[in-house]
mmCIF file of C-alpha atoms in Angstrom:
data_model
loop_
_atom_site.group_PDB
_atom_site.id
_atom_site.type_symbol
_atom_site.label_atom_id
_atom_site.label_comp_id
_atom_site.label_asym_id
_atom_site.label_seq_id
_atom_site.Cartn_x
_atom_site.Cartn_y
_atom_site.Cartn_z
ATOM 1 C CA ARG R 1 0.000 0.000 0.000
ATOM 2 C CA SER R 2 1.290 3.451 -0.876
ATOM 3 C CA ARG R 3 2.273 5.546 2.144
ATOM 4 C CA GLY R 4 2.016 8.844 0.310
ATOM 5 C CA ALA R 5 -1.265 9.688 1.970
ATOM 6 C CA LEU R 6 0.240 9.215 5.428
ATOM 7 C CA ASN R 7 2.248 12.388 4.986
ATOM 8 C CA LYS R 8 -0.937 14.412 4.591
ATOM 9 C CA VAL R 9 -2.051 14.330 8.203
ATOM 10 C CA GLU R 10 -2.492 18.058 8.747
ATOM 11 C CA ARG R 11 -6.064 19.255 8.708
ATOM 12 C CA PRO R 12 -7.480 22.769 8.448
ATOM 13 C CA ALA R 13 -7.603 24.504 11.801
ATOM 14 C CA LEU R 14 -11.075 24.440 13.334
ATOM 15 C CA VAL R 15 -12.306 27.788 14.542
ATOM 16 C CA ARG R 16 -15.312 28.822 16.550
ATOM 17 C CA LYS R 17 -17.833 29.866 13.934
ATOM 18 C CA ASP R 18 -21.248 29.004 12.553
ATOM 19 C CA CYS R 19 -20.915 25.950 10.324
ATOM 20 C CA GLY R 20 -24.203 26.708 8.575
ATOM 21 C CA ALA R 21 -26.369 23.970 7.164
ATOM 22 C CA ALA R 22 -25.135 20.391 7.284
ATOM 23 C CA ARG R 23 -24.565 18.651 3.978
ATOM 24 C CA GLU R 24 -27.357 16.460 2.749
ATOM 25 C CA VAL R 25 -27.630 12.801 3.707
ATOM 26 C CA GLY R 26 -30.722 10.951 2.594
ATOM 27 C CA MET R 27 -34.086 12.485 3.486
ATOM 28 C CA LYS R 28 -33.770 15.848 5.214
ATOM 29 C CA PRO R 29 -36.433 17.400 7.436
ATOM 30 C CA ASN R 30 -38.775 19.906 5.787
ATOM 31 C CA SER R 31 -38.834 23.578 6.777
ATOM 32 C CA ASP R 32 -41.419 23.098 9.534
ATOM 33 C CA GLU R 33 -39.404 20.210 10.985
ATOM 34 C CA LEU R 34 -36.246 22.320 10.867
ATOM 35 C CA ARG R 35 -37.903 25.079 12.876
ATOM 36 C CA ALA R 36 -39.079 22.504 15.404
ATOM 37 C CA LEU R 37 -35.605 20.966 15.556
ATOM 38 C CA ASN R 38 -34.122 24.382 16.160
ATOM 39 C CA ALA R 39 -36.431 24.758 19.161
ATOM 40 C CA PHE R 40 -35.578 21.233 20.354
ATOM 41 C CA TRP R 41 -31.793 21.780 20.299
ATOM 42 C CA THR R 42 -32.051 25.175 22.028
ATOM 43 C CA ARG R 43 -33.633 23.762 25.170
ATOM 44 C CA ALA R 44 -30.230 22.876 26.598
ATOM 45 C CA ARG R 45 -26.862 24.613 26.880
ATOM 46 C CA CYS R 46 -23.525 22.999 26.107
ATOM 47 C CA GLY R 47 -22.340 23.380 29.690
ATOM 48 C CA GLU R 48 -25.165 21.152 30.932
ATOM 49 C CA LEU R 49 -23.757 18.107 29.122
ATOM 50 C CA VAL R 50 -20.303 18.331 30.766
ATOM 51 C CA GLN R 51 -21.242 19.385 34.302
ATOM 52 C CA ALA R 52 -20.203 16.037 35.785
ATOM 53 C CA GLN R 53 -16.812 15.983 34.051
ATOM 54 C CA THR R 54 -13.415 16.652 35.553
ATOM 55 C CA PRO R 55 -11.489 18.218 32.660
ATOM 56 C CA VAL R 56 -8.099 16.780 31.753
ATOM 57 C CA VAL R 57 -5.597 19.272 30.364
ATOM 58 C CA LEU R 58 -2.017 18.433 29.362
ATOM 59 C CA SER R 59 1.048 20.684 29.392
ATOM 60 C CA THR R 60 3.542 21.446 26.635
ATOM 61 C CA THR R 61 6.340 20.414 29.028
ATOM 62 C CA MET R 62 5.023 16.849 29.363
ATOM 63 C CA THR R 63 6.864 14.056 27.582
ATOM 64 C CA ILE R 64 5.110 11.807 25.094
ATOM 65 C CA ALA R 65 5.215 8.976 27.645
ATOM 66 C CA GLN R 66 3.618 11.174 30.323
ATOM 67 C CA ALA R 67 0.887 12.288 27.937
ATOM 68 C CA VAL R 68 0.131 8.720 26.861
ATOM 69 C CA ARG R 69 -0.031 7.631 30.497
ATOM 70 C CA THR R 70 -2.478 10.473 31.270
ATOM 71 C CA LEU R 71 -4.799 9.491 28.425
ATOM 72 C CA ALA R 72 -4.643 5.847 29.530
ATOM 73 C CA THR R 73 -5.270 6.668 33.197
ATOM 74 C CA HIS R 74 -8.386 8.666 32.398
ATOM 75 C CA GLY R 75 -9.542 6.367 29.582
ATOM 76 C CA ILE R 76 -9.832 9.258 27.119
ATOM 77 C CA LEU R 77 -8.817 9.658 23.480
ATOM 78 C CA SER R 78 -7.619 13.273 23.513
ATOM 79 C CA ALA R 79 -6.929 16.317 25.674
ATOM 80 C CA LEU R 80 -6.119 19.966 25.150
ATOM 81 C CA VAL R 81 -2.461 20.968 25.603
ATOM 82 C CA LEU R 82 -2.020 24.125 27.689
ATOM 83 C CA ARG R 83 0.847 26.420 26.745
ATOM 84 C CA GLU R 84 3.583 26.862 29.334
ATOM 85 C CA GLY R 85 2.701 29.763 31.635
ATOM 86 C CA ALA R 86 -0.864 29.954 30.318
ATOM 87 C CA ASP R 87 -2.320 29.399 33.796
ATOM 88 C CA SER R 88 -1.238 32.876 34.889
ATOM 89 C CA SER R 89 -2.864 34.482 31.848
ATOM 90 C CA LEU R 90 -6.315 32.986 32.390
ATOM 91 C CA ASN R 91 -7.497 35.922 34.485
ATOM 92 C CA GLU R 92 -6.127 38.392 31.968
ATOM 93 C CA THR R 93 -8.027 36.896 29.023
ATOM 94 C CA ALA R 94 -10.410 39.494 27.629
ATOM 95 C CA GLY R 95 -12.967 36.925 26.585
ATOM 96 C CA ALA R 96 -13.565 33.218 26.209
ATOM 97 C CA ARG R 97 -13.419 33.475 22.442
ATOM 98 C CA ARG R 98 -9.705 34.239 22.800
ATOM 99 C CA ASP R 99 -9.045 30.948 24.613
ATOM 100 C CA ALA R 100 -7.226 29.494 21.581
ATOM 101 C CA ARG R 101 -4.177 31.544 22.572
ATOM 102 C CA LEU R 102 -3.904 29.542 25.783
ATOM 103 C CA TYR R 103 -3.562 26.179 24.057
ATOM 104 C CA ALA R 104 -0.845 24.741 21.835
ATOM 105 C CA GLY R 105 -3.245 22.210 20.339
ATOM 106 C CA VAL R 106 -4.684 18.784 21.081
ATOM 107 C CA PHE R 107 -2.825 15.580 21.852
ATOM 108 C CA SER R 108 -4.887 12.609 20.736
ATOM 109 C CA LEU R 109 -4.501 8.891 20.289
ATOM 110 C CA ARG R 110 -5.190 9.375 16.592
ATOM 111 C CA ALA R 111 -2.408 11.952 16.224
ATOM 112 C CA LEU R 112 -0.042 9.634 18.098
ATOM 113 C CA LEU R 113 -0.854 6.741 15.772
ATOM 114 C CA GLU R 114 -0.525 8.937 12.666
ATOM 115 C CA GLN R 115 2.982 9.911 13.724
ATOM 116 C CA PHE R 116 3.823 6.310 14.611
ATOM 117 C CA LEU R 117 2.829 5.098 11.151
ATOM 118 C CA ARG R 118 5.182 7.613 9.573
ATOM 119 C CA ASP R 119 8.146 6.769 11.814
ATOM 120 C CA ALA R 120 7.853 3.066 12.635
ATOM 121 C CA PRO R 121 9.188 0.077 10.687
ATOM 122 C CA ASP R 122 6.670 -2.232 9.037
ATOM 123 C CA ALA R 123 7.640 -5.205 11.206
ATOM 124 C CA PRO R 124 10.217 -4.676 13.977
ATOM 125 C CA VAL R 125 12.208 -7.694 15.084
ATOM 126 C CA ALA R 126 11.091 -7.456 18.704
ATOM 127 C CA PRO R 127 8.401 -4.806 19.276
ATOM 128 C CA SER R 128 8.348 -3.544 22.862
ATOM 129 C CA HIS R 129 5.268 -3.035 25.006
ATOM 130 C CA SER R 130 5.764 0.746 24.646
ATOM 131 C CA ILE R 131 6.774 0.800 20.982
ATOM 132 C CA ILE R 132 4.207 3.413 19.905
ATOM 133 C CA GLN R 133 5.164 6.099 22.411
ATOM 134 C CA ASP R 134 8.872 5.230 22.226
ATOM 135 C CA THR R 135 8.904 5.594 18.439
ATOM 136 C CA VAL R 136 7.187 8.987 18.552
ATOM 137 C CA ALA R 137 9.383 10.151 21.459
ATOM 138 C CA HIS R 138 12.443 9.738 19.241
ATOM 139 C CA SER R 139 11.166 12.681 17.179
ATOM 140 C CA PHE R 140 9.645 14.889 19.887
ATOM 141 C CA ALA R 141 11.071 15.655 23.318
ATOM 142 C CA ASN R 142 7.772 16.970 24.658
ATOM 143 C CA LEU R 143 4.202 17.881 23.754
ATOM 144 C CA GLY R 144 5.238 21.422 22.864
ATOM 145 C CA GLU R 145 7.372 20.121 20.013
ATOM 146 C CA PHE R 146 4.695 17.617 19.000
ATOM 147 C CA CYS R 147 1.980 20.299 18.767
ATOM 148 C CA ALA R 148 4.287 22.769 17.004
ATOM 149 C CA ALA R 149 4.769 20.247 14.186
ATOM 150 C CA ARG R 150 1.039 19.994 13.543
ATOM 151 C CA THR R 151 -1.643 22.431 12.465
ATOM 152 C CA PRO R 152 -3.731 23.344 15.544
ATOM 153 C CA SER R 153 -7.129 21.728 15.087
ATOM 154 C CA PHE R 154 -9.290 22.006 18.155
ATOM 155 C CA LEU R 155 -12.808 23.320 18.490
ATOM 156 C CA THR R 156 -14.426 25.142 21.394
ATOM 157 C CA VAL R 157 -17.932 26.186 22.360
ATOM 158 C CA LEU R 158 -19.024 28.276 25.313
ATOM 159 C CA SER R 159 -20.883 26.770 28.246
ATOM 160 C CA THR R 160 -23.734 29.181 27.512
ATOM 161 C CA ASP R 161 -23.980 28.240 23.828
ATOM 162 C CA TYR R 162 -27.070 26.323 22.832
ATOM 163 C CA LEU R 163 -26.683 22.637 22.071
ATOM 164 C CA ALA R 164 -27.718 23.571 18.534
ATOM 165 C CA ASP R 165 -24.287 25.153 17.971
ATOM 166 C CA ALA R 166 -22.491 21.904 18.809
ATOM 167 C CA VAL R 167 -24.942 19.815 16.779
ATOM 168 C CA ARG R 168 -24.143 21.822 13.660
ATOM 169 C CA PHE R 169 -20.436 21.192 14.178
ATOM 170 C CA PHE R 170 -21.015 17.483 14.775
ATOM 171 C CA ALA R 171 -23.248 17.250 11.712
ATOM 172 C CA ASN R 172 -20.273 18.388 9.653
ATOM 173 C CA GLY R 173 -18.044 15.547 10.868
ATOM 174 C CA VAL R 174 -16.509 16.950 14.067
ATOM 175 C CA HIS R 175 -16.433 14.235 16.761
ATOM 176 C CA ARG R 176 -15.777 16.259 19.915
ATOM 177 C CA CYS R 177 -15.236 19.805 21.141
ATOM 178 C CA SER R 178 -14.059 21.473 24.330
ATOM 179 C CA VAL R 179 -16.567 23.397 26.425
ATOM 180 C CA ILE R 180 -15.214 26.658 27.863
ATOM 181 C CA ASP R 181 -16.792 28.267 30.924
ATOM 182 C CA ALA R 182 -18.257 31.569 29.727
ATOM 183 C CA GLU R 183 -17.367 33.312 33.022
ATOM 184 C CA THR R 184 -13.990 31.874 34.063
ATOM 185 C CA HIS R 185 -12.749 31.084 30.520
ATOM 186 C CA VAL R 186 -11.331 27.728 31.627
ATOM 187 C CA THR R 187 -12.081 24.302 30.185
ATOM 188 C CA MET R 188 -15.121 22.609 31.727
ATOM 189 C CA GLY R 189 -14.810 19.356 29.791
ATOM 190 C CA THR R 190 -15.128 17.702 26.413
ATOM 191 C CA MET R 191 -18.459 17.188 24.675
ATOM 192 C CA SER R 192 -18.633 14.367 22.144
ATOM 193 C CA GLN R 193 -21.074 13.198 19.505
ATOM 194 C CA SER R 194 -21.920 10.362 21.902
ATOM 195 C CA ALA R 195 -23.072 12.796 24.603
ATOM 196 C CA VAL R 196 -25.375 14.543 22.137
ATOM 197 C CA VAL R 197 -26.806 11.259 20.833
ATOM 198 C CA ASP R 198 -27.359 10.145 24.453
ATOM 199 C CA TYR R 199 -29.303 13.388 24.976
ATOM 200 C CA LEU R 200 -31.282 12.634 21.816
ATOM 201 C CA SER R 201 -32.049 9.111 23.021
ATOM 202 C CA ALA R 202 -33.237 10.402 26.398
ATOM 203 C CA HIS R 203 -35.695 12.694 24.591
ATOM 204 C CA ALA R 204 -36.615 10.293 21.767
ATOM 205 C CA THR R 205 -40.323 10.474 22.631
ATOM 206 C CA ASP R 206 -40.400 14.217 22.045
ATOM 207 C CA PRO R 207 -42.814 14.819 19.128
ATOM 208 C CA THR R 208 -40.187 16.978 17.394
ATOM 209 C CA VAL R 209 -37.775 14.104 16.855
ATOM 210 C CA GLN R 210 -40.054 11.083 17.236
ATOM 211 C CA ALA R 211 -41.422 11.232 13.680
ATOM 212 C CA ILE R 212 -37.948 11.531 12.162
ATOM 213 C CA LEU R 213 -36.610 8.658 14.265
ATOM 214 C CA GLN R 214 -39.385 6.399 12.970
ATOM 215 C CA ARG R 215 -38.024 6.652 9.436
ATOM 216 C CA THR R 216 -36.150 3.612 8.206
ATOM 217 C CA VAL R 217 -32.445 3.325 7.574
ATOM 218 C CA ARG R 218 -33.284 3.085 3.864
ATOM 219 C CA GLU R 219 -35.086 6.436 4.025
ATOM 220 C CA THR R 220 -32.264 8.027 5.988
ATOM 221 C CA VAL R 221 -29.182 6.957 4.067
ATOM 222 C CA ALA R 222 -28.510 8.377 0.619
ATOM 223 C CA ALA R 223 -28.810 5.493 -1.839
ATOM 224 C CA ALA R 224 -25.559 6.443 -3.570
ATOM 225 C CA SER R 225 -23.583 5.814 -0.379
ATOM 226 C CA VAL R 226 -24.772 2.205 -0.042
ATOM 227 C CA ARG R 227 -22.649 -0.085 -2.168
ATOM 228 C CA ALA R 228 -21.771 -3.730 -1.696
ATOM 229 C CA ALA R 229 -18.666 -4.389 0.371
ATOM 230 C CA ARG R 230 -17.666 -6.928 -2.229
ATOM 231 C CA GLY R 231 -17.401 -4.020 -4.668
ATOM 232 C CA GLY R 232 -15.290 -1.924 -2.329
ATOM 233 C CA GLY R 233 -18.002 0.320 -0.910
ATOM 234 C CA VAL R 234 -17.196 -0.362 2.771
ATOM 235 C CA LEU R 235 -13.688 0.062 4.152
ATOM 236 C CA SER R 236 -12.713 -3.262 5.682
ATOM 237 C CA VAL R 237 -9.922 -5.594 6.754
ATOM 238 C CA ARG R 238 -9.773 -9.357 7.026
ATOM 239 C CA GLU R 239 -9.472 -10.694 10.543
ATOM 240 C CA THR R 240 -6.121 -12.257 9.568
ATOM 241 C CA GLN R 241 -4.605 -8.856 8.713
ATOM 242 C CA SER R 242 -2.624 -6.876 11.272
ATOM 243 C CA VAL R 243 -4.043 -4.159 13.491
ATOM 244 C CA ARG R 244 -1.504 -1.844 11.907
ATOM 245 C CA ASP R 245 -3.128 -2.489 8.519
ATOM 246 C CA ALA R 246 -6.492 -1.473 9.983
ATOM 247 C CA VAL R 247 -5.118 1.699 11.592
ATOM 248 C CA GLU R 248 -3.354 2.608 8.350
ATOM 249 C CA ILE R 249 -6.649 2.378 6.437
ATOM 250 C CA MET R 250 -8.414 4.553 9.024
ATOM 251 C CA VAL R 251 -5.690 7.201 8.845
ATOM 252 C CA GLU R 252 -5.393 7.198 5.054
ATOM 253 C CA HIS R 253 -9.157 7.486 4.537
ATOM 254 C CA ASP R 254 -9.797 9.766 7.539
ATOM 255 C CA VAL R 255 -12.336 7.443 9.154
ATOM 256 C CA THR R 256 -12.648 6.165 12.710
ATOM 257 C CA SER R 257 -13.633 2.547 12.077
ATOM 258 C CA VAL R 258 -13.321 -0.338 9.626
ATOM 259 C CA ALA R 259 -15.440 -3.431 9.167
ATOM 260 C CA VAL R 260 -13.794 -6.765 9.956
ATOM 261 C CA LEU R 261 -14.538 -9.598 7.534
ATOM 262 C CA ASP R 262 -14.012 -13.336 7.955
ATOM 263 C CA GLU R 263 -12.501 -15.690 5.373
ATOM 264 C CA SER R 264 -15.818 -15.760 3.512
ATOM 265 C CA GLY R 265 -16.055 -11.979 3.301
ATOM 266 C CA LEU R 266 -18.891 -11.814 5.832
ATOM 267 C CA LEU R 267 -19.034 -9.173 8.558
ATOM 268 C CA CYS R 268 -17.683 -10.602 11.810
ATOM 269 C CA GLY R 269 -16.558 -7.529 13.727
ATOM 270 C CA SER R 270 -15.758 -3.841 13.838
ATOM 271 C CA LEU R 271 -12.465 -2.224 14.785
ATOM 272 C CA SER R 272 -12.394 1.456 15.708
ATOM 273 C CA MET R 273 -9.808 4.040 16.637
ATOM 274 C CA SER R 274 -11.366 4.059 20.116
ATOM 275 C CA ASP R 275 -10.470 0.382 20.521
ATOM 276 C CA MET R 276 -6.797 1.327 20.256
ATOM 277 C CA LYS R 277 -6.908 2.941 23.696
ATOM 278 C CA TYR R 278 -6.724 -0.555 25.155
ATOM 279 C CA THR R 279 -3.155 -0.880 23.844
ATOM 280 C CA LEU R 280 -2.364 1.936 26.264
ATOM 281 C CA LEU R 281 -4.506 0.664 29.146
ATOM 282 C CA ALA R 282 -3.028 -2.841 28.939
ATOM 283 C CA HIS R 283 0.526 -1.564 28.331
ATOM 284 C CA ARG R 284 0.696 -3.714 25.211
ATOM 285 C CA GLN R 285 1.411 -1.243 22.449
ATOM 286 C CA ASP R 286 3.055 -4.051 20.496
ATOM 287 C CA ALA R 287 -0.503 -5.301 19.901
ATOM 288 C CA ILE R 288 -0.565 -3.031 16.864
ATOM 289 C CA TYR R 289 1.384 -5.822 15.110
ATOM 290 C CA TRP R 290 -1.056 -8.565 16.155
ATOM 291 C CA SER R 291 -3.696 -9.958 13.869
ATOM 292 C CA VAL R 292 -7.076 -8.242 14.079
ATOM 293 C CA HIS R 293 -8.631 -11.490 15.309
ATOM 294 C CA ASP R 294 -6.158 -11.867 18.191
ATOM 295 C CA PHE R 295 -6.421 -8.205 19.120
ATOM 296 C CA MET R 296 -10.230 -8.268 19.233
ATOM 297 C CA ARG R 297 -10.243 -11.451 21.312
ATOM 298 C CA SER R 298 -7.813 -9.881 23.796
ATOM 299 C CA LEU R 299 -9.796 -6.655 23.750
ATOM 300 C CA ARG R 300 -13.003 -8.369 24.879
ATOM 301 C CA GLU R 301 -11.111 -10.109 27.674
ATOM 302 C CA LYS R 302 -9.708 -6.785 28.898
ATOM 303 C CA GLN R 303 -13.045 -5.014 28.929
ATOM 304 C CA SER R 304 -14.939 -4.872 32.178
ATOM 305 C CA ILE R 305 -18.082 -6.908 32.792
ATOM 306 C CA LYS R 306 -20.074 -3.665 32.597
ATOM 307 C CA GLU R 307 -18.591 -2.874 29.188
ATOM 308 C CA ARG R 308 -19.289 -6.386 27.916
ATOM 309 C CA GLY R 309 -22.847 -6.368 29.227
ATOM 310 C CA ALA R 310 -24.359 -4.883 26.074
ATOM 311 C CA ARG R 311 -22.043 -6.660 23.640
ATOM 312 C CA ASP R 312 -21.813 -10.055 22.023
ATOM 313 C CA ALA R 313 -18.842 -12.345 22.696
ATOM 314 C CA PHE R 314 -17.292 -11.476 19.328
ATOM 315 C CA PRO R 315 -19.399 -8.438 18.511
ATOM 316 C CA TYR R 316 -20.248 -6.732 15.305
ATOM 317 C CA PHE R 317 -22.628 -3.851 15.333
ATOM 318 C CA ALA R 318 -25.062 -4.033 12.474
ATOM 319 C CA THR R 319 -28.465 -2.923 11.301
ATOM 320 C CA ARG R 320 -30.647 -3.498 8.251
ATOM 321 C CA MET R 321 -32.283 -1.198 5.732
ATOM 322 C CA ASP R 322 -35.790 -1.741 7.082
ATOM 323 C CA LYS R 323 -34.949 -0.889 10.709
ATOM 324 C CA PRO R 324 -36.180 2.429 12.157
ATOM 325 C CA LEU R 325 -33.631 5.115 12.955
ATOM 326 C CA ALA R 326 -34.807 5.003 16.581
ATOM 327 C CA SER R 327 -33.479 1.436 16.909
ATOM 328 C CA VAL R 328 -30.113 2.584 15.558
ATOM 329 C CA VAL R 329 -29.885 5.379 18.138
ATOM 330 C CA GLU R 330 -30.930 3.003 20.927
ATOM 331 C CA ARG R 331 -28.314 0.420 19.969
ATOM 332 C CA MET R 332 -25.544 2.986 19.607
ATOM 333 C CA CYS R 333 -26.235 4.248 23.115
ATOM 334 C CA ALA R 334 -26.476 0.725 24.573
ATOM 335 C CA THR R 335 -23.231 -0.510 22.988
ATOM 336 C CA HIS R 336 -21.289 2.790 23.102
ATOM 337 C CA VAL R 337 -20.405 2.700 19.403
ATOM 338 C CA HIS R 338 -20.371 5.552 16.897
ATOM 339 C CA ARG R 339 -21.614 3.619 13.877
ATOM 340 C CA LEU R 340 -23.567 0.565 12.781
ATOM 341 C CA TRP R 341 -22.756 -1.430 9.666
ATOM 342 C CA ILE R 342 -25.668 -1.963 7.306
ATOM 343 C CA ILE R 343 -25.892 -5.610 6.259
ATOM 344 C CA ASP R 344 -27.995 -7.496 3.731
ATOM 345 C CA GLU R 345 -29.724 -10.841 4.212
ATOM 346 C CA THR R 346 -26.450 -12.699 3.584
ATOM 347 C CA ARG R 347 -24.541 -10.717 6.280
ATOM 348 C CA HIS R 348 -22.462 -8.823 3.743
ATOM 349 C CA ALA R 349 -21.754 -5.240 4.758
ATOM 350 C CA ILE R 350 -23.371 -2.907 2.232
ATOM 351 C CA GLY R 351 -23.005 0.422 4.022
ATOM 352 C CA VAL R 352 -22.473 2.217 7.307
ATOM 353 C CA LEU R 353 -24.609 4.599 9.370
ATOM 354 C CA SER R 354 -22.721 6.844 11.790
ATOM 355 C CA MET R 355 -23.590 9.349 14.500
ATOM 356 C CA THR R 356 -22.523 12.052 12.049
ATOM 357 C CA ASP R 357 -25.172 10.822 9.590
ATOM 358 C CA ILE R 358 -27.861 10.821 12.273
ATOM 359 C CA LEU R 359 -27.006 14.328 13.447
ATOM 360 C CA ARG R 360 -27.019 15.565 9.853
ATOM 361 C CA VAL R 361 -30.655 14.652 9.390
ATOM 362 C CA LEU R 362 -31.486 16.209 12.755
ATOM 363 C CA ALA R 363 -29.332 19.344 12.411
ATOM 364 C CA PRO R 364 -31.256 22.540 13.216
ATOM 365 C CA LEU R 365 -31.425 25.866 11.450
ATOM 366 C CA PRO R 366 -28.855 28.512 12.493
ATOM 367 C CA VAL R 367 -29.783 30.134 15.790
ATOM 368 C CA SER R 368 -30.738 33.784 15.372
ATOM 369 C CA GLY R 369 -29.263 36.407 17.668
#
């Protein structure tokens, strides 16, 4: 596989602005529904969804190993990196919208893996249990250097912003954003697509969203995006391939998950970027060279009983074209996944429905004022 695309990891910086209307996916709500959705998403403020969080913020002086250990300890995928000396400037900040000056960027598991793929050998003779962080640490002494080599790409909303503002961002493919306290200008926590979909699920009986959620997957997904996996329409790996192969596909195609197929080409699992956090939790970063099958088996053993409660022994998360969107939302919340694979009657993957897709069809009109 060509590695040319791996050098194109920088993404446009995300700024705090109105994203406007989400791009079309399948059937969109009519104008009356959009007005109702606007009212629905303005009943809550962004700060309400992160009230219970204890924010985790890294420092530019931290080493790569320290940053990785912090992510693993808190079981998170990313954290803002505070510039050295920024603490003393918090009280001098004129307004929360200037908070970007306080941060050097974001350190994330995805960014770590992107750098690892560029620096690491295809198959080391004896990969160590800390090979990912050790490889990246050879190039960067601390997080300050790591962030300086990348285009800053973090997104913030104010605690007083309506949930509608975040939904519009998420409907355009953003997966998480930091919530800044509108009074103190400090980070309150991180709001994710999952938190918003959980909010949606908790209010699924609201007449505003109930009718839309009763539409089928077929009605929701644009027909052009549903192509047979056998024809290359769904990004996938065989369970005999390496985890590194799977991560490489996710990075090259800028996706967060790939379907896992068995020897017959049938869907047998799903591997996501989020699953990679277990290489940090278990201190087995060499698992990136394991087969997908072995990694997934070990992953299920490492998960807690609570985590396994809503999952199958060797899970794949799937839905069918005739299922209502409400069932998709319910299953995503129950299994803590960001997408469901759409399968046909023969268990071939023919498409994928993500939280981004769901929020696109439920995205509200811009908030006036």
